[in-house]
CSV table of C-alpha atoms in Angstrom, one decimal:
chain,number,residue,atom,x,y,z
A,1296,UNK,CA,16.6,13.9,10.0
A,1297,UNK,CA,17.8,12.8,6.4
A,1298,UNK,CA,14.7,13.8,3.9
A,1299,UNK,CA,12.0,15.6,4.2
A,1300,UNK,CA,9.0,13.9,1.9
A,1301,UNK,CA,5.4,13.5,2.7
A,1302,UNK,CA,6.2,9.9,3.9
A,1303,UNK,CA,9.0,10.7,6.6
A,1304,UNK,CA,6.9,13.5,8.0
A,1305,UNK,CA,5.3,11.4,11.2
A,1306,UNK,CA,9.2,11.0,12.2
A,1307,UNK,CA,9.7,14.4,12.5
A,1308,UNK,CA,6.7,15.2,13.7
A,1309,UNK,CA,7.2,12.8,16.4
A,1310,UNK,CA,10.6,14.1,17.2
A,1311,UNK,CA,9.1,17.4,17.6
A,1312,UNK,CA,6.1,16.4,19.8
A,1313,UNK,CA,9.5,14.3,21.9
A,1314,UNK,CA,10.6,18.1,22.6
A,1315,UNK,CA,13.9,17.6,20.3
A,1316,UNK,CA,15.5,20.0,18.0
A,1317,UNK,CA,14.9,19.5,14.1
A,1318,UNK,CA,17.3,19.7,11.6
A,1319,UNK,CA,16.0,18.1,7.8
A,1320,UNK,CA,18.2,18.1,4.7
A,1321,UNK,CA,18.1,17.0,1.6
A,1322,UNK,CA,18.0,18.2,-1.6
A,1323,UNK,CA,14.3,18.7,-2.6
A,1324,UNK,CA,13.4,22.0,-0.4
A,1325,UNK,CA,10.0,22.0,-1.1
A,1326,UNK,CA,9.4,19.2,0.3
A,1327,UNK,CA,6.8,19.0,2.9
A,1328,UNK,CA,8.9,17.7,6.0
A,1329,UNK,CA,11.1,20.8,6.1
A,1330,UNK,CA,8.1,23.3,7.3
A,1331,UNK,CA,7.7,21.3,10.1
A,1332,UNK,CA,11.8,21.1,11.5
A,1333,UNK,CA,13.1,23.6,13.3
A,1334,UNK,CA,16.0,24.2,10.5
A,1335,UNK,CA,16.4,23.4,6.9
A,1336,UNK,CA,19.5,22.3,4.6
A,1337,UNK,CA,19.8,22.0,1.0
A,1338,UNK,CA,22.4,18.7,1.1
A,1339,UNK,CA,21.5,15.2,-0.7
A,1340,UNK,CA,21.1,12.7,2.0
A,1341,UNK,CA,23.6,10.1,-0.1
A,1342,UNK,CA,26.4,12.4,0.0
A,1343,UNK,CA,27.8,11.1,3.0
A,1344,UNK,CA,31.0,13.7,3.3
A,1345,UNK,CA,29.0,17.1,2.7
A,1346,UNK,CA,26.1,15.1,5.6
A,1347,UNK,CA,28.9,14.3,7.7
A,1348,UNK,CA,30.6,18.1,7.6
A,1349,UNK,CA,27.1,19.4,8.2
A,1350,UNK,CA,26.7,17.1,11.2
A,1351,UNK,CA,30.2,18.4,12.4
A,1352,UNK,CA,29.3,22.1,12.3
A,1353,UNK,CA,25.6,21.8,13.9
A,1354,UNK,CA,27.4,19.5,16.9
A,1355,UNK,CA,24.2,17.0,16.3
A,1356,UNK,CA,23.1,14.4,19.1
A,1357,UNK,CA,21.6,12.2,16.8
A,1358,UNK,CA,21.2,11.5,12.9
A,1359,UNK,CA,18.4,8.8,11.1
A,1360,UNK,CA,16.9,8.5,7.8
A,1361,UNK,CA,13.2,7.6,8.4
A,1362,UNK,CA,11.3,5.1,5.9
A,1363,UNK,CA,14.0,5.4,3.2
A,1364,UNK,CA,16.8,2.8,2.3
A,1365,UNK,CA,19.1,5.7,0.3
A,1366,UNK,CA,19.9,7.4,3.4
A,1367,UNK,CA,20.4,4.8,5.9
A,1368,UNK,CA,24.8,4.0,5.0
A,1369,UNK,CA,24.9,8.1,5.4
A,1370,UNK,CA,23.0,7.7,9.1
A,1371,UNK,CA,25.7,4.9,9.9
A,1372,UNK,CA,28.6,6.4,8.0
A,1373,UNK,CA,28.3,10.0,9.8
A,1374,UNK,CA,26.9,7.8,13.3
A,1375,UNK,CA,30.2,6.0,13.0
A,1376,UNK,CA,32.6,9.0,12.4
A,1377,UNK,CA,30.7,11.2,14.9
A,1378,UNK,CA,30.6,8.4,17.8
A,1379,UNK,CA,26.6,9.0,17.7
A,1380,UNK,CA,24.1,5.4,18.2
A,1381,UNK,CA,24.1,3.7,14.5
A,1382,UNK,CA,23.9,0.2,13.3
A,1383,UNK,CA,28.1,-0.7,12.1
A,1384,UNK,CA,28.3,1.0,8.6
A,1385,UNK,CA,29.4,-2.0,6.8
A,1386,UNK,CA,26.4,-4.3,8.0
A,1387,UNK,CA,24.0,-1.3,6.7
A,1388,UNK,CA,25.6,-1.5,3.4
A,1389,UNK,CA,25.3,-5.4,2.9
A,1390,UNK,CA,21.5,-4.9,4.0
A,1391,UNK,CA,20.7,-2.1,2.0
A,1392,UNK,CA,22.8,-3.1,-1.6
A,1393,UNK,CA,20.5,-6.3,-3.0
A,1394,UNK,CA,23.7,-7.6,-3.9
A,1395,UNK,CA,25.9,-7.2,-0.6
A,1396,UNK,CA,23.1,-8.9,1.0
A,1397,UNK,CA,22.6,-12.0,-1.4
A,1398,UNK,CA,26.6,-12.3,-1.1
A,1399,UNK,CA,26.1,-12.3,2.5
A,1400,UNK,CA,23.3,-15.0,2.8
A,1401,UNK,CA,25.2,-17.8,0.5
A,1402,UNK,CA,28.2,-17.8,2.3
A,1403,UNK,CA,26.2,-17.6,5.7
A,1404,UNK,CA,24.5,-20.7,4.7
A,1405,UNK,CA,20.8,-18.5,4.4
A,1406,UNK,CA,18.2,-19.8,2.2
A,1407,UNK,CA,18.7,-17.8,-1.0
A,1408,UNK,CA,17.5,-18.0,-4.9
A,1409,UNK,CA,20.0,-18.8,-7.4
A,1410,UNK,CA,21.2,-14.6,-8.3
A,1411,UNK,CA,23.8,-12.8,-10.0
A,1412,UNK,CA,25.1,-9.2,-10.3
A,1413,UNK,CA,25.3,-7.2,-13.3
A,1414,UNK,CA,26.1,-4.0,-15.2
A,1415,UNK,CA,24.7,-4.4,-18.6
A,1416,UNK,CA,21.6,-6.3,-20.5
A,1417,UNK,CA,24.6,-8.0,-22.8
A,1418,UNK,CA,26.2,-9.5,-19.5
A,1419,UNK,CA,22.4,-10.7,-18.0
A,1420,UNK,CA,21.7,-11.9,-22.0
A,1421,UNK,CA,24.7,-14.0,-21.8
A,1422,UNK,CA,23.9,-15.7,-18.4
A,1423,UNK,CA,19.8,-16.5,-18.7
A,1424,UNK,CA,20.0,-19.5,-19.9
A,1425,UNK,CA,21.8,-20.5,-17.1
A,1426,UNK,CA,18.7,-19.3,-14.6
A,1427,UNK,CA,15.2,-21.1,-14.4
A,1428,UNK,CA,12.1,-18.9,-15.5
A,1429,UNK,CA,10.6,-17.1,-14.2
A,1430,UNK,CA,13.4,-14.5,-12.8
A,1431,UNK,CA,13.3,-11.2,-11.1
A,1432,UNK,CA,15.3,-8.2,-12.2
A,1433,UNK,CA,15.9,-5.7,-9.6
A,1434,UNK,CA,18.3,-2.3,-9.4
A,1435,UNK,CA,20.5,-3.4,-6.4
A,1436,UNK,CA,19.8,0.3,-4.4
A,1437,UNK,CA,16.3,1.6,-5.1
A,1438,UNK,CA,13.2,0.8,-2.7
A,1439,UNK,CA,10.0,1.4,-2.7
A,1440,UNK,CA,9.4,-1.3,-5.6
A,1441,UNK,CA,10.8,0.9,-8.4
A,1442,UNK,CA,12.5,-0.2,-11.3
A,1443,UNK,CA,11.6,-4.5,-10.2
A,1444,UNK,CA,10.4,-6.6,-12.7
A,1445,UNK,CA,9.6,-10.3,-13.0
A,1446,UNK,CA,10.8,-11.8,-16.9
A,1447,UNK,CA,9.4,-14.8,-18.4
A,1448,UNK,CA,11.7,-14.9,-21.1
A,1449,UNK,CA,14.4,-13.5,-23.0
A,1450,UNK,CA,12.2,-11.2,-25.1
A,1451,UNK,CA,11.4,-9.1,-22.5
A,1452,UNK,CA,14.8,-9.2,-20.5
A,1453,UNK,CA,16.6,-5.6,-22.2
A,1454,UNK,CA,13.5,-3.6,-21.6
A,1455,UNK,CA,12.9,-4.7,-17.9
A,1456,UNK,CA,16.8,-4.1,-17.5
A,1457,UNK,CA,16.5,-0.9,-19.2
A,1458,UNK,CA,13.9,-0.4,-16.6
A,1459,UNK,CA,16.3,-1.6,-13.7
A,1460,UNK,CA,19.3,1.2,-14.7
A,1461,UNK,CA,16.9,3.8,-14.5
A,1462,UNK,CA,17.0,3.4,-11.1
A,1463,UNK,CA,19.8,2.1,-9.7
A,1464,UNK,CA,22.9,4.8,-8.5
A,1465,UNK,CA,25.0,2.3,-8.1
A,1466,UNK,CA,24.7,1.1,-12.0
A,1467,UNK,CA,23.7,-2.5,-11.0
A,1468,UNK,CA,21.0,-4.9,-11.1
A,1469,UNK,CA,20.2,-8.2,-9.8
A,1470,UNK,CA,19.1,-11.4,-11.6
A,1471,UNK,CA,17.3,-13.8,-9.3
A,1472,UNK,CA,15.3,-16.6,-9.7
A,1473,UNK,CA,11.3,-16.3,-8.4
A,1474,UNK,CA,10.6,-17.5,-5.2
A,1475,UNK,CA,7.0,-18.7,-5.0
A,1476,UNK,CA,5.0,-18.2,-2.0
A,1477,UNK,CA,3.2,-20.7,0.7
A,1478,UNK,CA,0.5,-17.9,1.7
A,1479,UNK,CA,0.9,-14.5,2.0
A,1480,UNK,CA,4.1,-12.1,1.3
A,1481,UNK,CA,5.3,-11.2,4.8
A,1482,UNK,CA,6.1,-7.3,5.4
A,1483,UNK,CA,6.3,-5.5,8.6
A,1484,UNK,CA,8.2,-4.1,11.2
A,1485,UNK,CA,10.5,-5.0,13.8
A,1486,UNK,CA,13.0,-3.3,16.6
A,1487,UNK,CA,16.2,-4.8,17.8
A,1488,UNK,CA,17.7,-3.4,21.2
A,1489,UNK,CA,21.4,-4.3,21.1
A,1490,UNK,CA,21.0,-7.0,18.4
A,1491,UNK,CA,18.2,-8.6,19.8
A,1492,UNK,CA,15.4,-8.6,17.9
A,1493,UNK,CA,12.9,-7.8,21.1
A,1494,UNK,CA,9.7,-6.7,19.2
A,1495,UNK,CA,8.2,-7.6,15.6
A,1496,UNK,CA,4.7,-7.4,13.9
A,1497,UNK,CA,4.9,-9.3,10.6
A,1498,UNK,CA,2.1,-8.2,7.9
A,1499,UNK,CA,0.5,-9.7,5.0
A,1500,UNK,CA,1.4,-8.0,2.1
A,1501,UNK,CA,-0.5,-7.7,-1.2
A,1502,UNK,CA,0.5,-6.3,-4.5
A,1503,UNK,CA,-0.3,-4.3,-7.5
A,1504,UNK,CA,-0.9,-7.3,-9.6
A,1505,UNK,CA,-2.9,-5.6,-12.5
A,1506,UNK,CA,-0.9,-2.3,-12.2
A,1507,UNK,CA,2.3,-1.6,-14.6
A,1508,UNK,CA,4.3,-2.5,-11.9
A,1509,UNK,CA,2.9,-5.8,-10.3
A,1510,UNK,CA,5.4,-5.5,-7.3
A,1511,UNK,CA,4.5,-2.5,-5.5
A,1512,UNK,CA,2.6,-3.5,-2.3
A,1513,UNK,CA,-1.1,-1.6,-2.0
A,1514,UNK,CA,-2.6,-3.4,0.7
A,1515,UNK,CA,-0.9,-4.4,4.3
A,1516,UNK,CA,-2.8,-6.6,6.6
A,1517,UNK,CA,-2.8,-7.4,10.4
A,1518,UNK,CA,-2.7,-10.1,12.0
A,1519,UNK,CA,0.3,-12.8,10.0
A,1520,UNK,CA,-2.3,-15.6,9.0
A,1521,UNK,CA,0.7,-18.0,8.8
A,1522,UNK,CA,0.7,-20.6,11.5
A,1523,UNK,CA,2.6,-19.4,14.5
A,1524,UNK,CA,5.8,-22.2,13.9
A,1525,UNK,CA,6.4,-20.5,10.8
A,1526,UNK,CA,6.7,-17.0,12.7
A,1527,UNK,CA,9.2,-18.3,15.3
A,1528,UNK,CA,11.4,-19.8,12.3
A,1529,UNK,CA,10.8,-16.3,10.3
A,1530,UNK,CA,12.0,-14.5,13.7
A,1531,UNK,CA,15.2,-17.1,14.1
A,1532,UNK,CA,16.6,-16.4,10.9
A,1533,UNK,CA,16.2,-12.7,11.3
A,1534,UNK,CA,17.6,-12.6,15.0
A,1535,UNK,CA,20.9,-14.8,13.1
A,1536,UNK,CA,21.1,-11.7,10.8
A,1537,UNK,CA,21.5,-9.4,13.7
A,1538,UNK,CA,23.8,-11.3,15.4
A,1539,UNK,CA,26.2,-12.4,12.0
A,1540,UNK,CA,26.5,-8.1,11.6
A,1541,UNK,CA,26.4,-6.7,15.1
A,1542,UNK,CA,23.8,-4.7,14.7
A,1543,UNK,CA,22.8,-2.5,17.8
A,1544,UNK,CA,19.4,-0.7,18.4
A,1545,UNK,CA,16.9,0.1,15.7
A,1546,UNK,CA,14.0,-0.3,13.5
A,1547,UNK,CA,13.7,-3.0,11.0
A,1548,UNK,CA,11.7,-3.4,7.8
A,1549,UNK,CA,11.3,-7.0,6.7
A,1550,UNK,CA,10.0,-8.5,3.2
A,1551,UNK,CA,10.3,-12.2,3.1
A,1552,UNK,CA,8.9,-15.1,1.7
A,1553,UNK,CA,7.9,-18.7,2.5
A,1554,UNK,CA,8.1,-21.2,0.2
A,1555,UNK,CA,5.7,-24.6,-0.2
A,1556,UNK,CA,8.3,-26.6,1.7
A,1557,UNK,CA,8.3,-23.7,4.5
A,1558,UNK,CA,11.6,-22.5,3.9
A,1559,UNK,CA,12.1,-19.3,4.8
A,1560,UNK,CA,13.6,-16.2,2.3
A,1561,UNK,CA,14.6,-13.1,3.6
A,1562,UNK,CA,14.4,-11.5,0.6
A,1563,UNK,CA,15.2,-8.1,2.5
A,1564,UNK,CA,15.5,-6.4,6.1
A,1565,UNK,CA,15.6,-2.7,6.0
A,1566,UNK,CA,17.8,-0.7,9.1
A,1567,UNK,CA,14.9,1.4,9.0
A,1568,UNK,CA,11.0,1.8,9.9
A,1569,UNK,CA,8.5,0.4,7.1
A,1570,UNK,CA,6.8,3.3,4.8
A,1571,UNK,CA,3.2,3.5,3.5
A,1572,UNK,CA,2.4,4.2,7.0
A,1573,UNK,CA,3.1,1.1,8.4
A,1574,UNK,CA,4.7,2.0,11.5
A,1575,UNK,CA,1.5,4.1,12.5
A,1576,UNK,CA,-0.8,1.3,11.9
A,1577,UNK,CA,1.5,-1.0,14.3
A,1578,UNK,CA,1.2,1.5,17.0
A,1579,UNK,CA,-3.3,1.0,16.4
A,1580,UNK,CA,-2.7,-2.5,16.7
A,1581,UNK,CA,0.6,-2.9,19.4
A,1582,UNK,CA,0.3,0.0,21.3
A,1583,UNK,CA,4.3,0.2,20.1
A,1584,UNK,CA,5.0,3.5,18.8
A,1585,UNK,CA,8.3,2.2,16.8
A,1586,UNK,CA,8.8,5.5,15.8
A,1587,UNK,CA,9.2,7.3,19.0
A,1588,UNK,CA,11.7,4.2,19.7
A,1589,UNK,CA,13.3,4.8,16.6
A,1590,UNK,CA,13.8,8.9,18.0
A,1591,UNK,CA,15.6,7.1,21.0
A,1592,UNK,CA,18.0,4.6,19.6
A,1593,UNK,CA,19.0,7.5,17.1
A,1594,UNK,CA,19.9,9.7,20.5
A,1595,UNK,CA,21.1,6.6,22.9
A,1596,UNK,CA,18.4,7.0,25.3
A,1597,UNK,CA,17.7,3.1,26.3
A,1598,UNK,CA,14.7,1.3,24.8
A,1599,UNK,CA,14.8,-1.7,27.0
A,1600,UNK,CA,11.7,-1.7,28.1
A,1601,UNK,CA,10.6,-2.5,24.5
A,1602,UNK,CA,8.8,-5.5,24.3
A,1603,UNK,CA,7.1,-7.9,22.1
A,1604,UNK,CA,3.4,-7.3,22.1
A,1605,UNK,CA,0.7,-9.2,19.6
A,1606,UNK,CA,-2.0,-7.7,17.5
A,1607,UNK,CA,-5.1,-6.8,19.1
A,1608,UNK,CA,-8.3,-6.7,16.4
A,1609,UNK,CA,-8.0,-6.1,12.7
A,1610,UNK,CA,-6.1,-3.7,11.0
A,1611,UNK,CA,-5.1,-2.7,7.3
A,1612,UNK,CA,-3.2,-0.2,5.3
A,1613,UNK,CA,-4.0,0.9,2.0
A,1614,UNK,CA,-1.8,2.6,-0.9
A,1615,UNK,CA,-4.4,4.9,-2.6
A,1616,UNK,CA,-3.2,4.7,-6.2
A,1617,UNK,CA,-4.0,4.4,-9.7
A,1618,UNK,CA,-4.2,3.2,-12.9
A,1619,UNK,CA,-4.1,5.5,-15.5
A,1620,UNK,CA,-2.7,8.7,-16.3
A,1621,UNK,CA,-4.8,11.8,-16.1
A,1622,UNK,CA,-5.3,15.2,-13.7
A,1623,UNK,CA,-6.6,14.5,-10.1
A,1624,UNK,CA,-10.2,15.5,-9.5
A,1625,UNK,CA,-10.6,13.7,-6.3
A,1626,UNK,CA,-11.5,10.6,-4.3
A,1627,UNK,CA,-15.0,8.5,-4.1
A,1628,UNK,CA,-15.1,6.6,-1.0
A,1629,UNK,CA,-17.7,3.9,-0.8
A,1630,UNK,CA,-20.5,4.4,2.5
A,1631,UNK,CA,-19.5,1.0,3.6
A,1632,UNK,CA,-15.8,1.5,4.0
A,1633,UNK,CA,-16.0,5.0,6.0
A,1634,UNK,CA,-16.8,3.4,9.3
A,1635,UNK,CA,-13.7,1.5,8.7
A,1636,UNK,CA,-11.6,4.5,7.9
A,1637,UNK,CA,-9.1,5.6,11.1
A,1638,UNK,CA,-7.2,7.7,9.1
A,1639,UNK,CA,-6.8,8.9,5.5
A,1640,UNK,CA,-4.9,11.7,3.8
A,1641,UNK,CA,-3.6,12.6,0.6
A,1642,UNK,CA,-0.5,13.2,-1.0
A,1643,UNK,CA,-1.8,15.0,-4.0
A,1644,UNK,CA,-4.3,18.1,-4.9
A,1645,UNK,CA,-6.9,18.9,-7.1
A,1646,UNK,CA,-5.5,19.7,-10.7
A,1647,UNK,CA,-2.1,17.9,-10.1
A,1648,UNK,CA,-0.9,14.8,-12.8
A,1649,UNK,CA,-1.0,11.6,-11.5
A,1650,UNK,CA,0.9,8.3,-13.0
A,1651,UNK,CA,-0.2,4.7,-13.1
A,1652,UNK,CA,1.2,3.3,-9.6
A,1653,UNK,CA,4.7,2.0,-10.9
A,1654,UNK,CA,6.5,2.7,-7.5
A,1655,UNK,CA,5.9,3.9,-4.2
A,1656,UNK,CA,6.8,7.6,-5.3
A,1657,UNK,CA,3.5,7.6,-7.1
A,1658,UNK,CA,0.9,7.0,-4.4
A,1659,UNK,CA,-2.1,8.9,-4.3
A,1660,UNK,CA,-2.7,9.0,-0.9
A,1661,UNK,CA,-3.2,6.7,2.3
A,1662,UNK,CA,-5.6,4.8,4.3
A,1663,UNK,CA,-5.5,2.8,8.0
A,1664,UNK,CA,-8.9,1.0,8.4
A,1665,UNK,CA,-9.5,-1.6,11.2
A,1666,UNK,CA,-12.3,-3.9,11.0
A,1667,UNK,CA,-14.5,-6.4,13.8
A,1668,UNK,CA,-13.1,-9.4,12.4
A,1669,UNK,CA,-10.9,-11.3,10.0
A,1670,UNK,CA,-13.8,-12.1,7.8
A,1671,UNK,CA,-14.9,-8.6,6.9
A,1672,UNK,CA,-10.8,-7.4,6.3
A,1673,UNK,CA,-10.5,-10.3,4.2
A,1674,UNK,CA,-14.2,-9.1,2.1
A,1675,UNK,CA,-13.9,-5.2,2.5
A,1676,UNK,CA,-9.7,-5.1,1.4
A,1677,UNK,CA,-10.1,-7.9,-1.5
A,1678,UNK,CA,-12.7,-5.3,-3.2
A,1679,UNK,CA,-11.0,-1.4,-2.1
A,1680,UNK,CA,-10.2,-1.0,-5.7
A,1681,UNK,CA,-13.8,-1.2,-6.6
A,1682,UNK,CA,-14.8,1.2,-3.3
A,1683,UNK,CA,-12.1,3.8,-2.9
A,1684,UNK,CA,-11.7,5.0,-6.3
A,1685,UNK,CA,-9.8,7.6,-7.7
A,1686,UNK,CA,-11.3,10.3,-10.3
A,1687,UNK,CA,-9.4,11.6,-13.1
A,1688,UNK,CA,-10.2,14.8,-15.6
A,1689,UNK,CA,-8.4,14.0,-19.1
A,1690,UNK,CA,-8.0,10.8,-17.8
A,1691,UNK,CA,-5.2,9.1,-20.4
């Protein structure tokens, strides 16, 4: 299991609970994940040689990287040299580099905003005026929403690409014109079984608008309200991704969006299983335990019997988070959301810093809630700001 942070501990809890033997490593060893393996390694999950020697000496069955794009090419790079069940290691690079992928799409004849790769602000300066406002500037490696920005104009363009280098390895970012959506932002989580995309439960996704970082997505909804037409074409032009790289058997992220004429823009798809505790909240409202499935493919045990299943009842997932700076005191929860509430932890204590939301790395916590109808999710998750509120000492 590559990483061991709060988020990727349901995967190895699950693994555990499967009867398998743990092994975590990264480089962070107080993370929380590595109390609950069976053995612990100090080794960054992106160096793929000193991962792959490891793997070598410990004989593994099986190697993934759960919720997290930066370890994924090490899964398939190791996967590939060891023999073990992967995705091909060059299809995992072209999903999980922006730019790989937006190559991919134009000369595969995908629907794809006009974008261009870049090192420095100087080289993005020179080419703006060749790109219709507004544009997006995203670091072509990170995930989790860190480092994106949307740019109105030139003003703004060297800070949000000072922004982008922060968090980008790979020292590049994309420029990309904005894509504006009919209806919701679709997230969710699929699984292919030997490129076939067999099983998928899109979300409606909902973002940090008023936050320093308007693109971090807060609030997941079940079920898709787009028209089902619109989720067979989504599900076409995924299943043509699969099939163009040969992927095999494994989880899937997606973040796409629909435009006004209903053309569809995969503007990612993850090899991996969704964060923020997606996954768990598709299981409430599947009855598909992606992550258990994920276990599996990772150890070539057969997942046929996977299946396509729709959403029963009403579910939502909430990214406890907030706005200012300041020392955590605790959590306020409104009377009227706690019968919603199916599960809620968080990721911080008493007396620890928090940061305005600018990433997923600075969550506060997180919520699953299911509701009796579509009226009172629409009602109750439009105002959780308001009801689950986060208190501060020497707030700042």
């Amino acid at each position: 299991m590559l990483g061991g942070a709060h988020f990727q501990v349901p995967a190895i809890k699950a693994a555990k609970e499967m009867g398998h033997f743990i092994i975590t490593c990264d480089n962070l060893e107080d993370n929380p994940g590595h109390k609950y393996s069976d053995k612990y390694y100090n080794v960054s999950t992106t160096d793929k040689e000193a991962v792959l020697e490891l793997a070598k000496s410990l004989q593994i069955d099986g190697i993934m990287c759960y919720a997290a794009d930066s370890g994924a090419p090490t899964v398939a790079y190791v996967a590939e040299k060891l023999g073990l069940p992967s995705h091909p290691y060059e299809s995992t690079e072209i999903l999980v580099y922006k730019d790989k992928f937006r190559e991919f799409q134009r000369k595969k004849g995908f629907n794809v905003p006009k974008s261009k790769v870049y090192n420095t602000f100087e080289e993005a300066k020179a080419d703006f005026h060749n790109f219709t406002m507004p544009v997006m500037i995203k670091p072509v490696d990170s995930s989790g929403s860190k480092g994106i920005s949307k740019v109105d104009s030139i003003e703004s363009l060297e800070e949000k690409v000072e922004i982008a280098l922060k968090f980008t390895k790979a020292g590049r970012f994309l420029m990309e014109e904005y894509i504006e959506n009919y209806g919701p932002h679709v997230g969710g989580d699929g699984f292919c079984v030997n490129g076939q995309l067999v099983f998928r439960c899109f979300s409606n996704e909902y973002f940090s608008t008023n936050h320093i970082n308007p693109f971090v997505p807060i609030i997941t909804t079940w079920p898709l309200i787009l028209p089902e037409h619109i989720q067979n074409k989504i599900h076409d032009e995924v299943q043509k991704v699969l099939t163009l790289l040969n992927m095999k058997t494994g989880a899937l992220n997606f973040d796409i969006r629909v435009d006004s004429k209903e053309n569809v823009y995969l503007i990612e798809i993850a090899p991996r299983n969704g964060g923020a505790w997606n996954p768990n909240a598709i299981t409430y409202a599947t009855g598909v335990d992606t992550i258990k499935y994920s276990i599996k493919a990772a150890l070539g045990e057969r997942c046929n019997e996977l299946a396509f299943s729709n959403t029963r009842g009403y579910w939502a997932t909430y990214v406890i988070n907030s706005m200012v700076s300041g020392v955590f005191k605790g959590i306020d929860i409104h009377e009227a959301y706690k019968e919603n509430i199916v599960e809620y932890e968080l990721v911080v204590k008493r007396g620890d810093h928090i940061s305005p939301l600018s990433g997923a790395h600075e969550q506060v916590g997180l919520m699953i809630l299911t509701f009796s109808s579509m009226e009172e999710m629409i009602d109750k998750m439009n105002n959780i700001t308001n009801n689950v509120k986060v208190i501060l000492e020497n707030e700042y």
